[in-house]
Short mmCIF file of C-alpha atoms in Angstrom, two decimals:
data_model
loop_
_atom_site.label_atom_id
_atom_site.label_comp_id
_atom_site.label_asym_id
_atom_site.label_seq_id
_atom_site.Cartn_x
_atom_site.Cartn_y
_atom_site.Cartn_z
CA UNK M 1 -76.00 -56.67 -96.34
CA UNK M 2 -73.30 -54.54 -94.80
CA UNK M 3 -70.56 -53.77 -96.81
CA UNK M 4 -67.21 -51.74 -94.88
CA UNK M 5 -64.93 -49.29 -96.93
CA UNK M 6 -61.91 -48.13 -96.41
CA UNK M 7 -61.79 -44.17 -96.47
CA UNK M 8 -58.96 -42.46 -97.16
CA UNK M 9 -57.15 -40.30 -95.58
CA UNK M 10 -58.64 -36.49 -94.75
CA UNK M 11 -58.01 -33.67 -91.95
CA UNK M 12 -59.96 -31.55 -90.28
CA UNK M 13 -60.32 -27.97 -92.26
CA UNK M 14 -61.07 -24.78 -91.75
CA UNK M 15 -63.37 -22.05 -94.27
CA UNK M 16 -64.03 -24.78 -96.60
CA UNK M 17 -67.32 -25.62 -98.64
CA UNK M 18 -68.84 -27.06 -101.45
CA UNK M 19 -69.93 -25.46 -104.80
CA UNK M 20 -72.19 -27.72 -106.44
CA UNK M 21 -70.70 -27.17 -110.44
CA UNK M 22 -72.35 -28.64 -113.36
CA UNK M 23 -70.74 -31.95 -114.18
CA UNK M 24 -69.51 -32.54 -110.72
CA UNK M 25 -68.26 -31.08 -107.83
CA UNK M 26 -65.21 -28.91 -106.73
CA UNK M 27 -63.91 -27.31 -103.57
CA UNK M 28 -64.84 -23.63 -103.22
CA UNK M 29 -61.70 -21.72 -102.48
CA UNK M 30 -60.53 -21.73 -98.87
CA UNK M 31 -57.92 -22.29 -96.35
CA UNK M 32 -56.73 -26.01 -95.41
CA UNK M 33 -55.80 -27.03 -92.72
CA UNK M 34 -52.71 -30.21 -92.40
CA UNK M 35 -52.09 -30.12 -88.97
CA UNK M 36 -54.72 -33.02 -86.40
CA UNK M 37 -55.11 -36.47 -86.51
CA UNK M 38 -55.74 -38.12 -89.54
CA UNK M 39 -59.33 -39.86 -89.84
CA UNK M 40 -58.48 -43.08 -90.76
CA UNK M 41 -61.58 -44.40 -90.55
CA UNK M 42 -64.23 -46.62 -92.34
CA UNK M 43 -67.90 -46.98 -93.65
CA UNK M 44 -70.43 -49.39 -92.50
CA UNK M 45 -73.71 -49.22 -95.40
CA UNK M 46 -76.51 -51.53 -94.40
CA UNK M 47 -79.51 -51.47 -96.79
CA UNK M 48 -82.01 -54.06 -97.39
CA UNK M 49 -81.91 -56.82 -100.07
CA UNK M 50 -83.01 -54.84 -103.57
CA UNK M 51 -82.83 -51.87 -102.73
CA UNK M 52 -80.52 -49.71 -105.55
CA UNK M 53 -81.98 -46.13 -105.35
CA UNK M 54 -78.91 -44.97 -103.56
CA UNK M 55 -75.22 -45.10 -102.67
CA UNK M 56 -72.73 -44.08 -100.57
CA UNK M 57 -70.25 -42.99 -102.75
CA UNK M 58 -67.63 -41.05 -100.33
CA UNK M 59 -67.73 -38.68 -96.77
CA UNK M 60 -65.46 -36.02 -95.96
CA UNK M 61 -64.66 -33.86 -92.88
CA UNK M 62 -65.29 -30.50 -93.22
CA UNK M 63 -66.10 -27.01 -91.67
CA UNK M 64 -69.09 -25.70 -91.75
CA UNK M 65 -69.12 -21.83 -93.84
CA UNK M 66 -71.82 -19.34 -93.86
CA UNK M 67 -71.66 -20.16 -98.07
CA UNK M 68 -72.09 -23.57 -97.22
CA UNK M 69 -74.98 -23.07 -94.76
CA UNK M 70 -76.72 -20.31 -97.46
CA UNK M 71 -75.44 -22.70 -100.85
CA UNK M 72 -78.04 -25.63 -99.05
CA UNK M 73 -80.85 -26.29 -101.53
CA UNK M 74 -83.32 -26.93 -97.99
CA UNK M 75 -83.07 -30.15 -95.05
CA UNK M 76 -83.74 -33.63 -95.18
CA UNK M 77 -87.74 -33.68 -95.40
CA UNK M 78 -89.23 -33.93 -92.21
CA UNK M 79 -88.81 -36.66 -89.26
CA UNK M 80 -92.15 -37.61 -87.08
CA UNK M 81 -92.24 -35.55 -84.14
CA UNK M 82 -89.83 -33.42 -84.42
CA UNK M 83 -87.25 -35.46 -81.84
CA UNK M 84 -84.66 -38.35 -81.68
CA UNK M 85 -82.64 -39.78 -84.48
CA UNK M 86 -85.10 -43.01 -86.01
CA UNK M 87 -85.92 -43.54 -89.14
CA UNK M 88 -89.66 -44.09 -90.24
CA UNK M 89 -90.89 -41.22 -90.76
CA UNK M 90 -95.08 -41.16 -91.09
CA UNK M 91 -95.00 -37.28 -92.55
CA UNK M 92 -95.63 -36.57 -96.05
CA UNK M 93 -93.37 -33.87 -96.42
CA UNK M 94 -90.28 -35.65 -97.85
CA UNK M 95 -87.17 -33.44 -99.36
CA UNK M 96 -88.63 -33.87 -103.60
CA UNK M 97 -85.75 -34.06 -105.56
CA UNK M 98 -85.78 -31.46 -108.78
CA UNK M 99 -86.51 -33.66 -111.61
CA UNK M 100 -83.59 -33.47 -113.65
CA UNK M 101 -83.63 -33.44 -117.49
CA UNK M 102 -80.21 -34.27 -118.11
CA UNK M 103 -78.41 -37.33 -117.44
CA UNK M 104 -76.33 -35.60 -114.36
CA UNK M 105 -78.01 -33.14 -111.72
CA UNK M 106 -77.35 -31.84 -107.64
CA UNK M 107 -78.75 -30.97 -104.50
CA UNK M 108 -77.21 -29.84 -101.10
CA UNK M 109 -79.29 -31.08 -97.73
CA UNK M 110 -78.83 -30.91 -94.17
CA UNK M 111 -80.03 -33.47 -91.76
CA UNK M 112 -83.03 -33.31 -90.00
CA UNK M 113 -82.16 -33.92 -86.91
CA UNK M 114 -82.54 -30.81 -84.37
CA UNK M 115 -79.00 -31.50 -83.08
CA UNK M 116 -77.65 -31.69 -86.18
CA UNK M 117 -78.00 -28.60 -87.07
CA UNK M 118 -75.66 -27.28 -89.42
CA UNK M 119 -73.52 -24.39 -86.77
CA UNK M 120 -70.91 -21.60 -88.30
CA UNK M 121 -67.45 -22.92 -87.37
CA UNK M 122 -68.30 -26.59 -86.66
CA UNK M 123 -67.05 -29.83 -87.74
CA UNK M 124 -69.54 -31.90 -89.94
CA UNK M 125 -69.85 -34.76 -92.31
CA UNK M 126 -70.75 -34.46 -95.74
CA UNK M 127 -71.89 -38.08 -97.21
CA UNK M 128 -72.24 -38.11 -100.55
CA UNK M 129 -74.79 -39.97 -102.24
CA UNK M 130 -75.68 -40.76 -105.22
CA UNK M 131 -79.39 -41.54 -106.45
CA UNK M 132 -80.39 -43.15 -109.45
CA UNK M 133 -83.85 -40.97 -110.73
CA UNK M 134 -85.92 -43.01 -112.11
CA UNK M 135 -88.31 -42.11 -115.43
CA UNK M 136 -91.59 -42.88 -113.81
CA UNK M 137 -93.14 -43.96 -110.44
CA UNK M 138 -90.59 -41.96 -108.20
CA UNK M 139 -89.00 -43.77 -105.03
CA UNK M 140 -88.89 -43.18 -101.43
CA UNK M 141 -85.79 -43.86 -99.59
CA UNK M 142 -85.16 -42.38 -95.78
CA UNK M 143 -81.26 -42.33 -94.94
CA UNK M 144 -79.31 -42.24 -90.82
CA UNK M 145 -75.86 -41.61 -90.60
CA UNK M 146 -74.45 -41.93 -87.07
CA UNK M 147 -70.87 -40.59 -86.68
CA UNK M 148 -68.58 -41.72 -84.04
CA UNK M 149 -66.13 -39.23 -83.09
CA UNK M 150 -63.91 -38.00 -80.54
CA UNK M 151 -61.43 -34.95 -79.72
CA UNK M 152 -59.52 -34.47 -76.39
CA UNK M 153 -62.15 -36.56 -74.07
CA UNK M 154 -63.77 -39.99 -74.71
CA UNK M 155 -65.69 -41.14 -77.62
CA UNK M 156 -68.62 -39.00 -78.98
CA UNK M 157 -71.58 -40.19 -81.30
CA UNK M 158 -73.40 -37.69 -83.74
CA UNK M 159 -76.68 -38.50 -86.09
CA UNK M 160 -77.74 -37.60 -89.10
CA UNK M 161 -81.81 -38.39 -90.46
CA UNK M 162 -82.88 -38.13 -93.90
CA UNK M 163 -86.11 -38.37 -95.69
CA UNK M 164 -85.81 -38.32 -100.27
CA UNK M 165 -88.09 -38.54 -102.92
CA UNK M 166 -86.54 -39.56 -105.62
CA UNK M 167 -88.91 -37.31 -107.95
CA UNK M 168 -88.87 -38.72 -111.54
CA UNK M 169 -86.42 -37.66 -114.45
CA UNK M 170 -87.41 -36.10 -117.48
CA UNK M 171 -84.67 -36.89 -119.98
CA UNK M 172 -84.17 -39.07 -122.30
CA UNK M 173 -83.03 -41.66 -119.44
CA UNK M 174 -82.54 -42.52 -115.71
CA UNK M 175 -80.74 -39.53 -113.85
CA UNK M 176 -77.40 -39.68 -112.25
CA UNK M 177 -78.22 -37.71 -109.31
CA UNK M 178 -75.48 -36.58 -106.14
CA UNK M 179 -77.06 -35.65 -102.85
CA UNK M 180 -74.70 -34.19 -99.86
CA UNK M 181 -76.23 -34.75 -97.18
CA UNK M 182 -74.51 -32.68 -94.49
CA UNK M 183 -74.23 -33.43 -90.68
CA UNK M 184 -73.09 -31.51 -87.77
CA UNK M 185 -70.65 -32.96 -84.92
CA UNK M 186 -71.77 -30.49 -82.67
CA UNK M 187 -68.58 -29.87 -82.06
CA UNK M 188 -65.87 -26.73 -82.85
CA UNK M 189 -63.52 -27.47 -85.73
CA UNK M 190 -60.37 -26.35 -83.34
CA UNK M 191 -61.41 -29.02 -80.96
CA UNK M 192 -60.16 -31.17 -84.19
CA UNK M 193 -62.50 -33.96 -83.98
CA UNK M 194 -61.26 -37.62 -85.09
CA UNK M 195 -63.69 -39.58 -86.66
CA UNK M 196 -63.21 -43.41 -86.48
CA UNK M 197 -66.51 -44.95 -87.94
CA UNK M 198 -69.37 -43.83 -90.06
CA UNK M 199 -72.56 -45.76 -90.42
CA UNK M 200 -75.43 -45.29 -92.81
CA UNK M 201 -78.26 -47.12 -92.84
CA UNK M 202 -81.46 -46.62 -95.70
CA UNK M 203 -84.40 -48.17 -96.15
CA UNK M 204 -87.01 -48.34 -98.78
CA UNK M 205 -90.17 -45.98 -98.11
CA UNK M 206 -93.67 -47.32 -98.70
CA UNK M 207 -94.39 -44.51 -100.98
CA UNK M 208 -92.61 -41.76 -102.44
CA UNK M 209 -93.33 -39.51 -99.51
CA UNK M 210 -94.14 -41.38 -97.09
CA UNK M 211 -91.71 -43.58 -95.23
CA UNK M 212 -91.53 -46.59 -93.78
#
């Protein structure tokens, strides 16, 4: 199933990061840059029929700051072989979400790929996922993000991958779990990259810890 979602116009930002606060996500204090190319882009989400574990809520282009990196809960699992941008990890080291005791929890992860490692001063894309954390039987799923963007030269691609274990909620109901996945574009934010398309592919895993 393919779903295209029109994006709101956003702008590249400087010295901005996200803080996870109880009850929602809030932008940290910082200086935003409102000059430059608008991000007039679209999101394509591909998932197999019946996949309901996670959905894409939003994306945002930002500049990587030190407090964003130190605020991460880890990397989004381990990719087979440690290279490439494909899905299908055979590792059992998926990123395990914390068991949520309430109705809402949240965590931040950097993408697995070495090419998308977060670097201070680079532009990065934040992909916000909503994961349904079940009361029993943890679910595994993988995510691949492809970003198509341009600066002053030709169109360029960036990739980021994540492998997740949903874990299980410990409250009375399944939990609403917000997961932020950050993908570095590999270019300085001063180049003002303009994103044209974001493609997010998600798949069910064979088990909670092994993809596919």
